[in-house]
Amino acid sequence: MKHLNLKAFSRSALHAHWRMMLLLWGMVLLSGQAFSQYAQISLPITWQDSATTDLTTTDFGGTTSSLDADPANASRIALKIIKGAAAQTWAGTTLSTPNGLAANIPFAANANLMKVVVYSPATGVAFRLKAEDKNDPTKSVETEVTTTVANAWDTLTFNFANQASGTAAINYGFTYNKLSLFPNFGVDGATAGVQTYYIGFVNQVAPSGGGGGTTRAQISLPITWQDSATTDLTTTDFGGTTSSLDADPANASRIALKIIKGAAAQTWAGTTLSTPNGLAANIPFAANANLLKVVVYSPATGVVFRLKAEDKTDPTKSVETEVTTTVANAWDTLTFNFANQASGTAAINYSFSYNKLSLFPNFGVDGATAGVQTYYIGFVNHVAPSGGGGGTTRAQISLPITWQDSATTDLTTTDFGGTTSSLDADPANASRIALKIIKGAAAQTWAGTTLSTPNGLAANIPFAANANLMKVVV
């Protein structure tokens, strides 16, 4: 197992900032192998979860791969692949151990696509992706895509229905559960020299037309758009919008929901953030839990976003509220307070079941007036109840801690000695949540924050002679 070396986060830089604010968004985790049985890797692959998943890769033909800092965002992890000077034309890396993936890739006639986000030093570099049966390498399919971006993240979409010349066509009767990536395929190291590539994200694209491919879970809060392989991320457009999963415009190693409000769109055009079946669980609204956070990327400030929650079986039971953007061409965290309903709409009723969400970008303005507009949605979640308790029974916090799952996990922290902590947007990537700690003017030398309620963690930290390390990204 290879781990990121975080020594690049300099002690002097940390010292300069700690008096004002500590920002701990990343995983708080124990590092080491003896204490835990790592899970076999499976789609989607993001390279972030080395504490619980075996992210070992298998190099061949002259490549060397390792986990390293994302070259565009050092608070994230990427897979670095070096194609050496002695590399073969067919050198590459299997994105797992020889045991392949934990689950089969659910290819189907309407589900042939895979997205791989790569960071290449040049444009025009051919990447080949091969899917095969880990038990029978004669059963395989290969396809290629060429980079169009240099020294930045580039989202490559591989269509396995269009196999590479001279290779076998996809066969939906086969089992595909092993993936190998060949950077700069067809060019050897003697010709190209040493080349360094990064891989940020790998996943199958959700089936087109709904259904097919695999039985996926119904969507529920929190929504991050990253898990299309296991969750049905199908959305429902109305009034002239078109939505699709695409690369995050500020961080191409992540996925966002892109909503285009077309030239013919109505004033009320929008997108339901699910199929018509709504969410898998009711939104746990309560008197002290009326807030939803939605992280949006808008081309302008002053754009009104309306959010509607309703009963998926009875649309007459609904509540709507609005927020206006204050940031342009960057991620903006909008907090919707459903205790303050939009003018002319019904007040929240805590006895109702709210299990369907619809978002209306630039509400009240039609496409003929505004022209074609493109928006992105990065994150949607219910805000944890104020004052503790209420809303829903949430799990006790445990490692790894990422601060993203406040809907199901109690992320309450305990301040002492003059600190004040709260969940807030990651200052470098507003589509993620961080824990913000303010050390006040009257704080003691020993002021700090317990990363839980006084009840601590749900499980003991499994320290051992070869497992003494913890990583905290600040």
Phi, psi and omega in degrees: 000132179252137181241151176294134174273112184266018178294344179295338175282097192291147179295324181293321179295320178296315182300325182292338186249344192293333183294330182269313189194136172251130181242106185248085180264334190284181182291131169263111190211160174271136180255136181145164188246332191290336191276348191216149172270114182287142177285148175292141183294149178207166176286148353285151178254123180237351178069010185269343195248050182292347180286332184239344184239139178283103182265021176299133177246165186236111182271152177207150174076005177116019174258160174224120183244151179199158173281135182210176178291139171305126185293344180253350183202092190292354176276359176242164181252142175228165172266119178264129178241119175258122175263109192284174183294336179259012185292147176281166177299331184258016180298144180190193183219128170280131188277043180183182165288174175300348178285353175072206184270154180290333181230149177295148174284121187278064177296146176204172183302331178252019182214069183253358191260144169229141176253133175230123179266119186237156176237111187241148179284353183208159171275166177074016179270125180278124172252128175252139178238130183239129173249137182211170173275119185297340180264351183207089185296350176286345178260098185209165174214140183228147175209164187229151172220148180250136181293148177237001182231139178246139175055038175199163180291138184227124180270113180260129178253114182264124180255105183284354172284344176248083185290154178296148182304132177084004179245166184288150175285159177296143179232110186291351175275348180276163173258122178246114184215030177210134183236134175230139182243133183243098179284141181052050183299136178092355180239127181272169182293328179297328180277314187268342188078185179289129181234142179239128180233157175234145176241125185255331189198139178222129177197157171281143177281138180305144180304141176282151175076004180078146177069187177077163174078296183197158172278114183250152183292149174292141183294149178207165176286146355284151179253124179237351178070011185268341195248050184294343180287329184245343182240138178284103182265020177300133176246165185235111183272153176206149173077006177116020174259159173225120183244151178199157173281136182210175178292139171306126184293344180252351183201092190291355175277000176240163180252143176229165173267119177265129177240119176257121175263108191284174182295335180260012185292148176281167177298331184259015180299145180189194183219128170280130189276042180184181166289174175300347178285354176071207184270155180289334181227149177296148174286124187279062177297145176204172184302331178251020183213068183255000191259143168233138175255134176230123179266119186237156176236111187242148179284353184207159170276167177073015179270128181275123171253127173253139177237131183239129173249137183212170173276119185298341180262352182209090185294351176285346177260098186209165174215140183228146175210166187228153173218149180250136181292148177237001182231140178245139176055039174199163180290137185228123180271113180260129178253114182264123180256105184284355171285344176249083185291154177296148181305132177084003180245166185288150174286159178295143179233110188290351176273349179279159171262118177252111186217028177211133182237134175231138182244134183243098179285141181052050182300137178091355180240127182272170182292329179297328180277315188268342188078186180289129181234142179239128180234157175233145176241124186255333188197138178222130177199157172280137180279137181304144181304142175283151176077004180079146177070186177076164174077293182199157174276118184248154183291150174292140184294150177206166177286148354284149180255124180237351178069011185267343195247051183292344180287330184244344182240137178283103182265020177300133176247165185236111182272153176207148173076007176116018174260160174223120183244151178198158174281136181210175178290139172304127184292343180254350182200092189291354175279359176241162180254143177232162169267119178263129177240119176257123175263109192285173183295335180259012184293148176280166177298330184260012180301144179190195183219128170279130188276046179184180166290175175300348178285352177072206184271155181290332182229149177296149174284122187276063176299146177205173183301330178249021181216069183252358189261145168229143178249134176228124178265121185238000000 
